[in-house]
Amino acid sequence: MSIHWSGLSAIESFIEFIYKILKRLRIDVNPSGGIEFRIEPEEKIYKGSIDERIAKIDAAKANLLEGLKAIDELKAAAESNKKEAEIALKQIATLEENKAGLQKELEAIKSVVQSDVDAFRKIAGVPSQATIRRERIIGFISGVIASTISAGIVWGIVKLFQFFYPNP
């Protein structure tokens, strides 16, 4: 390593020197509470042979390919879900349109049925609620009048009887 003291290359050399130290620096925390700083030899940093490193790179590559494959599968599933959601939204819109039409048909059927019921009541002579209420009021009033007249007749007969047959 050569140190140049001219401008930027001196700073670069210093940064490279610090980088090499930090790369080899190890910090261990002891169970007793102490902290140990040590610098590993450069040989220990690059553990294993080239074949081992290539095997690790191949394993990482395989994992990366699996990850990419999983991402592609997720993307396909998301697109499928998006299409299904669009189809579902279209079906909902169609059902809402059908609901409005069916609601109109239901109202029309209700009015036809109601007119049929009213016609049947007229033909069968079934009175309406207003007619029933009016007839009940008339029946009550005529009952009170009839009872009053009956009581008057009975009272009159008793008085007549007393007039012709006085009590000694």
PDB file of C-alpha atoms in Angstrom:
ATOM      1  CA  MET A   1       0.000   0.000   0.000  1.00  0.00           C
ATOM      2  CA  SER A   2       1.374   3.338  -0.984  1.00  0.00           C
ATOM      3  CA  ILE A   3       0.311   6.592   0.533  1.00  0.00           C
ATOM      4  CA  HIS A   4       0.095   9.619  -1.702  1.00  0.00           C
ATOM      5  CA  TRP A   5      -0.137  12.976  -0.084  1.00  0.00           C
ATOM      6  CA  SER A   6      -1.441  14.791  -3.068  1.00  0.00           C
ATOM      7  CA  GLY A   7      -5.025  15.965  -2.800  1.00  0.00           C
ATOM      8  CA  LEU A   8      -7.796  13.472  -3.486  1.00  0.00           C
ATOM      9  CA  SER A   9      -5.634  10.353  -3.754  1.00  0.00           C
ATOM     10  CA  ALA A  10      -4.438  10.869  -0.163  1.00  0.00           C
ATOM     11  CA  ILE A  11      -8.056  10.942   1.016  1.00  0.00           C
ATOM     12  CA  GLU A  12      -8.869   7.881  -1.047  1.00  0.00           C
ATOM     13  CA  SER A  13      -5.870   6.036   0.399  1.00  0.00           C
ATOM     14  CA  PHE A  14      -6.924   7.022   3.924  1.00  0.00           C
ATOM     15  CA  ILE A  15     -10.484   5.838   3.303  1.00  0.00           C
ATOM     16  CA  GLU A  16      -9.164   2.550   1.880  1.00  0.00           C
ATOM     17  CA  PHE A  17      -6.935   2.099   4.932  1.00  0.00           C
ATOM     18  CA  ILE A  18      -9.868   2.732   7.313  1.00  0.00           C
ATOM     19  CA  TYR A  19     -12.053   0.366   5.278  1.00  0.00           C
ATOM     20  CA  LYS A  20      -9.503  -2.446   5.570  1.00  0.00           C
ATOM     21  CA  ILE A  21      -9.245  -1.941   9.320  1.00  0.00           C
ATOM     22  CA  LEU A  22     -13.035  -1.849   9.804  1.00  0.00           C
ATOM     23  CA  LYS A  23     -13.456  -4.945   7.648  1.00  0.00           C
ATOM     24  CA  ARG A  24     -11.134  -6.904   9.922  1.00  0.00           C
ATOM     25  CA  LEU A  25     -12.364  -5.364  13.191  1.00  0.00           C
ATOM     26  CA  ARG A  26     -14.321  -7.724  15.453  1.00  0.00           C
ATOM     27  CA  ILE A  27     -16.210  -6.678  18.588  1.00  0.00           C
ATOM     28  CA  ASP A  28     -17.099  -9.369  21.142  1.00  0.00           C
ATOM     29  CA  VAL A  29     -19.224  -8.875  24.244  1.00  0.00           C
ATOM     30  CA  ASN A  30     -18.191 -11.128  27.108  1.00  0.00           C
ATOM     31  CA  PRO A  31     -20.816 -12.620  29.436  1.00  0.00           C
ATOM     32  CA  SER A  32     -19.064 -10.921  32.336  1.00  0.00           C
ATOM     33  CA  GLY A  33     -19.901  -7.562  30.800  1.00  0.00           C
ATOM     34  CA  GLY A  34     -16.609  -6.754  29.125  1.00  0.00           C
ATOM     35  CA  ILE A  35     -16.171  -5.719  25.521  1.00  0.00           C
ATOM     36  CA  GLU A  36     -13.278  -7.044  23.479  1.00  0.00           C
ATOM     37  CA  PHE A  37     -11.991  -5.391  20.311  1.00  0.00           C
ATOM     38  CA  ARG A  38      -9.717  -7.384  18.003  1.00  0.00           C
ATOM     39  CA  ILE A  39      -8.486  -7.289  14.453  1.00  0.00           C
ATOM     40  CA  GLU A  40      -8.742 -10.571  12.541  1.00  0.00           C
ATOM     41  CA  PRO A  41      -5.926 -11.646  10.274  1.00  0.00           C
ATOM     42  CA  GLU A  42      -6.748 -11.156   6.620  1.00  0.00           C
ATOM     43  CA  GLU A  43      -6.642 -14.914   5.927  1.00  0.00           C
ATOM     44  CA  LYS A  44      -9.567 -15.613   8.265  1.00  0.00           C
ATOM     45  CA  ILE A  45     -11.755 -13.080   6.505  1.00  0.00           C
ATOM     46  CA  TYR A  46     -11.691 -15.027   3.269  1.00  0.00           C
ATOM     47  CA  LYS A  47     -12.551 -18.457   4.661  1.00  0.00           C
ATOM     48  CA  GLY A  48     -12.853 -21.435   2.318  1.00  0.00           C
ATOM     49  CA  SER A  49     -11.510 -22.237  -1.081  1.00  0.00           C
ATOM     50  CA  ILE A  50     -12.600 -20.845  -4.394  1.00  0.00           C
ATOM     51  CA  ASP A  51     -14.694 -23.974  -5.027  1.00  0.00           C
ATOM     52  CA  GLU A  52     -16.594 -23.404  -1.772  1.00  0.00           C
ATOM     53  CA  ARG A  53     -17.197 -19.772  -2.686  1.00  0.00           C
ATOM     54  CA  ILE A  54     -18.416 -20.772  -6.151  1.00  0.00           C
ATOM     55  CA  ALA A  55     -20.744 -23.346  -4.550  1.00  0.00           C
ATOM     56  CA  LYS A  56     -22.103 -20.635  -2.253  1.00  0.00           C
ATOM     57  CA  ILE A  57     -22.581 -18.328  -5.242  1.00  0.00           C
ATOM     58  CA  ASP A  58     -24.400 -21.123  -7.111  1.00  0.00           C
ATOM     59  CA  ALA A  59     -26.630 -21.731  -4.085  1.00  0.00           C
ATOM     60  CA  ALA A  60     -27.367 -18.018  -3.855  1.00  0.00           C
ATOM     61  CA  LYS A  61     -28.125 -17.962  -7.577  1.00  0.00           C
ATOM     62  CA  ALA A  62     -30.517 -20.922  -7.174  1.00  0.00           C
ATOM     63  CA  ASN A  63     -32.240 -19.160  -4.268  1.00  0.00           C
ATOM     64  CA  LEU A  64     -32.493 -16.012  -6.346  1.00  0.00           C
ATOM     65  CA  LEU A  65     -34.058 -17.950  -9.225  1.00  0.00           C
ATOM     66  CA  GLU A  66     -36.554 -19.539  -6.831  1.00  0.00           C
ATOM     67  CA  GLY A  67     -37.383 -16.096  -5.486  1.00  0.00           C
ATOM     68  CA  LEU A  68     -37.899 -14.741  -8.995  1.00  0.00           C
ATOM     69  CA  LYS A  69     -40.084 -17.735  -9.856  1.00  0.00           C
ATOM     70  CA  ALA A  70     -42.166 -17.138  -6.717  1.00  0.00           C
ATOM     71  CA  ILE A  71     -42.487 -13.451  -7.657  1.00  0.00           C
ATOM     72  CA  ASP A  72     -43.687 -14.440 -11.143  1.00  0.00           C
ATOM     73  CA  GLU A  73     -46.238 -16.833  -9.607  1.00  0.00           C
ATOM     74  CA  LEU A  74     -47.468 -14.097  -7.271  1.00  0.00           C
ATOM     75  CA  LYS A  75     -47.707 -11.696 -10.193  1.00  0.00           C
ATOM     76  CA  ALA A  76     -49.756 -14.241 -12.186  1.00  0.00           C
ATOM     77  CA  ALA A  77     -52.016 -14.860  -9.179  1.00  0.00           C
ATOM     78  CA  ALA A  78     -52.476 -11.106  -8.695  1.00  0.00           C
ATOM     79  CA  GLU A  79     -53.427 -10.655 -12.348  1.00  0.00           C
ATOM     80  CA  SER A  80     -55.856 -13.569 -12.096  1.00  0.00           C
ATOM     81  CA  ASN A  81     -57.398 -12.048  -8.973  1.00  0.00           C
ATOM     82  CA  LYS A  82     -57.637  -8.687 -10.741  1.00  0.00           C
ATOM     83  CA  LYS A  83     -59.502 -10.280 -13.666  1.00  0.00           C
ATOM     84  CA  GLU A  84     -61.827 -12.125 -11.271  1.00  0.00           C
ATOM     85  CA  ALA A  85     -62.501  -8.881  -9.403  1.00  0.00           C
ATOM     86  CA  GLU A  86     -63.350  -7.105 -12.671  1.00  0.00           C
ATOM     87  CA  ILE A  87     -65.730  -9.931 -13.634  1.00  0.00           C
ATOM     88  CA  ALA A  88     -67.332  -9.777 -10.181  1.00  0.00           C
ATOM     89  CA  LEU A  89     -67.801  -5.990 -10.475  1.00  0.00           C
ATOM     90  CA  LYS A  90     -69.449  -6.429 -13.874  1.00  0.00           C
ATOM     91  CA  GLN A  91     -71.757  -9.098 -12.430  1.00  0.00           C
ATOM     92  CA  ILE A  92     -72.664  -6.796  -9.538  1.00  0.00           C
ATOM     93  CA  ALA A  93     -73.498  -3.989 -11.978  1.00  0.00           C
ATOM     94  CA  THR A  94     -75.662  -6.379 -14.038  1.00  0.00           C
ATOM     95  CA  LEU A  95     -77.423  -7.610 -10.904  1.00  0.00           C
ATOM     96  CA  GLU A  96     -78.115  -4.037  -9.800  1.00  0.00           C
ATOM     97  CA  GLU A  97     -79.639  -3.268 -13.203  1.00  0.00           C
ATOM     98  CA  ASN A  98     -81.724  -6.444 -12.980  1.00  0.00           C
ATOM     99  CA  LYS A  99     -82.763  -5.529  -9.446  1.00  0.00           C
ATOM    100  CA  ALA A 100     -84.103  -2.161 -10.606  1.00  0.00           C
ATOM    101  CA  GLY A 101     -86.083  -3.838 -13.412  1.00  0.00           C
ATOM    102  CA  LEU A 102     -87.399  -6.512 -11.089  1.00  0.00           C
ATOM    103  CA  GLN A 103     -88.394  -3.844  -8.560  1.00  0.00           C
ATOM    104  CA  LYS A 104     -90.481  -2.107 -11.237  1.00  0.00           C
ATOM    105  CA  GLU A 105     -92.084  -5.423 -12.208  1.00  0.00           C
ATOM    106  CA  LEU A 106     -92.857  -6.155  -8.560  1.00  0.00           C
ATOM    107  CA  GLU A 107     -94.566  -2.783  -8.135  1.00  0.00           C
ATOM    108  CA  ALA A 108     -96.602  -3.401 -11.282  1.00  0.00           C
ATOM    109  CA  ILE A 109     -97.622  -6.860 -10.057  1.00  0.00           C
ATOM    110  CA  LYS A 110     -98.556  -5.455  -6.644  1.00  0.00           C
ATOM    111  CA  SER A 111    -100.821  -2.829  -8.231  1.00  0.00           C
ATOM    112  CA  VAL A 112    -102.448  -5.470 -10.469  1.00  0.00           C
ATOM    113  CA  VAL A 113    -102.975  -7.805  -7.515  1.00  0.00           C
ATOM    114  CA  GLN A 114    -104.407  -4.966  -5.434  1.00  0.00           C
ATOM    115  CA  SER A 115    -106.843  -4.036  -8.195  1.00  0.00           C
ATOM    116  CA  ASP A 116    -107.799  -7.735  -8.501  1.00  0.00           C
ATOM    117  CA  VAL A 117    -108.378  -7.933  -4.737  1.00  0.00           C
ATOM    118  CA  ASP A 118    -110.511  -4.789  -4.809  1.00  0.00           C
ATOM    119  CA  ALA A 119    -112.546  -6.175  -7.729  1.00  0.00           C
ATOM    120  CA  PHE A 120    -113.025  -9.497  -5.894  1.00  0.00           C
ATOM    121  CA  ARG A 121    -114.201  -7.659  -2.766  1.00  0.00           C
ATOM    122  CA  LYS A 122    -116.767  -5.756  -4.783  1.00  0.00           C
ATOM    123  CA  ILE A 123    -117.996  -8.906  -6.516  1.00  0.00           C
ATOM    124  CA  ALA A 124    -118.054 -10.986  -3.310  1.00  0.00           C
ATOM    125  CA  GLY A 125    -119.607  -8.156  -1.327  1.00  0.00           C
ATOM    126  CA  VAL A 126    -116.752  -7.977   1.183  1.00  0.00           C
ATOM    127  CA  PRO A 127    -116.955  -4.553   2.802  1.00  0.00           C
ATOM    128  CA  SER A 128    -113.939  -2.291   3.152  1.00  0.00           C
ATOM    129  CA  GLN A 129    -112.516  -1.237   6.501  1.00  0.00           C
ATOM    130  CA  ALA A 130    -114.264   2.135   6.328  1.00  0.00           C
ATOM    131  CA  THR A 131    -117.601   0.464   5.580  1.00  0.00           C
ATOM    132  CA  ILE A 132    -117.170  -1.974   8.482  1.00  0.00           C
ATOM    133  CA  ARG A 133    -116.328   0.886  10.866  1.00  0.00           C
ATOM    134  CA  ARG A 134    -119.348   2.950   9.705  1.00  0.00           C
ATOM    135  CA  GLU A 135    -121.703  -0.023  10.102  1.00  0.00           C
ATOM    136  CA  ARG A 136    -120.400  -0.729  13.624  1.00  0.00           C
ATOM    137  CA  ILE A 137    -120.999   2.884  14.683  1.00  0.00           C
ATOM    138  CA  ILE A 138    -124.515   2.806  13.206  1.00  0.00           C
ATOM    139  CA  GLY A 139    -125.173  -0.550  14.914  1.00  0.00           C
ATOM    140  CA  PHE A 140    -124.026   0.783  18.286  1.00  0.00           C
ATOM    141  CA  ILE A 141    -126.154   3.949  18.050  1.00  0.00           C
ATOM    142  CA  SER A 142    -129.236   2.011  16.853  1.00  0.00           C
ATOM    143  CA  GLY A 143    -128.669  -0.486  19.713  1.00  0.00           C
ATOM    144  CA  VAL A 144    -128.630   2.297  22.272  1.00  0.00           C
ATOM    145  CA  ILE A 145    -131.797   3.811  20.757  1.00  0.00           C
ATOM    146  CA  ALA A 146    -133.539   0.399  20.646  1.00  0.00           C
ATOM    147  CA  SER A 147    -132.582  -0.301  24.275  1.00  0.00           C
ATOM    148  CA  THR A 148    -133.891   3.104  25.347  1.00  0.00           C
ATOM    149  CA  ILE A 149    -137.147   2.545  23.480  1.00  0.00           C
ATOM    150  CA  SER A 150    -137.476  -0.953  25.006  1.00  0.00           C
ATOM    151  CA  ALA A 151    -136.847   0.380  28.473  1.00  0.00           C
ATOM    152  CA  GLY A 152    -139.482   3.102  27.847  1.00  0.00           C
ATOM    153  CA  ILE A 153    -142.018   0.499  26.682  1.00  0.00           C
ATOM    154  CA  VAL A 154    -141.388  -1.696  29.732  1.00  0.00           C
ATOM    155  CA  TRP A 155    -141.647   1.333  32.001  1.00  0.00           C
ATOM    156  CA  GLY A 156    -144.880   2.361  30.290  1.00  0.00           C
ATOM    157  CA  ILE A 157    -146.379  -1.150  30.677  1.00  0.00           C
ATOM    158  CA  VAL A 158    -145.439  -1.230  34.360  1.00  0.00           C
ATOM    159  CA  LYS A 159    -147.040   2.194  34.924  1.00  0.00           C
ATOM    160  CA  LEU A 160    -150.149   1.134  32.989  1.00  0.00           C
ATOM    161  CA  PHE A 161    -150.382  -2.019  35.048  1.00  0.00           C
ATOM    162  CA  GLN A 162    -150.077  -0.017  38.238  1.00  0.00           C
ATOM    163  CA  PHE A 163    -152.784   2.340  37.008  1.00  0.00           C
ATOM    164  CA  PHE A 164    -155.317  -0.413  36.309  1.00  0.00           C
ATOM    165  CA  TYR A 165    -154.362  -2.598  39.219  1.00  0.00           C
ATOM    166  CA  PRO A 166    -153.548  -0.375  42.127  1.00  0.00           C
ATOM    167  CA  ASN A 167    -152.038  -2.010  45.148  1.00  0.00           C
ATOM    168  CA  PRO A 168    -154.289  -2.046  48.229  1.00  0.00           C
TER     169      PRO A 168
END
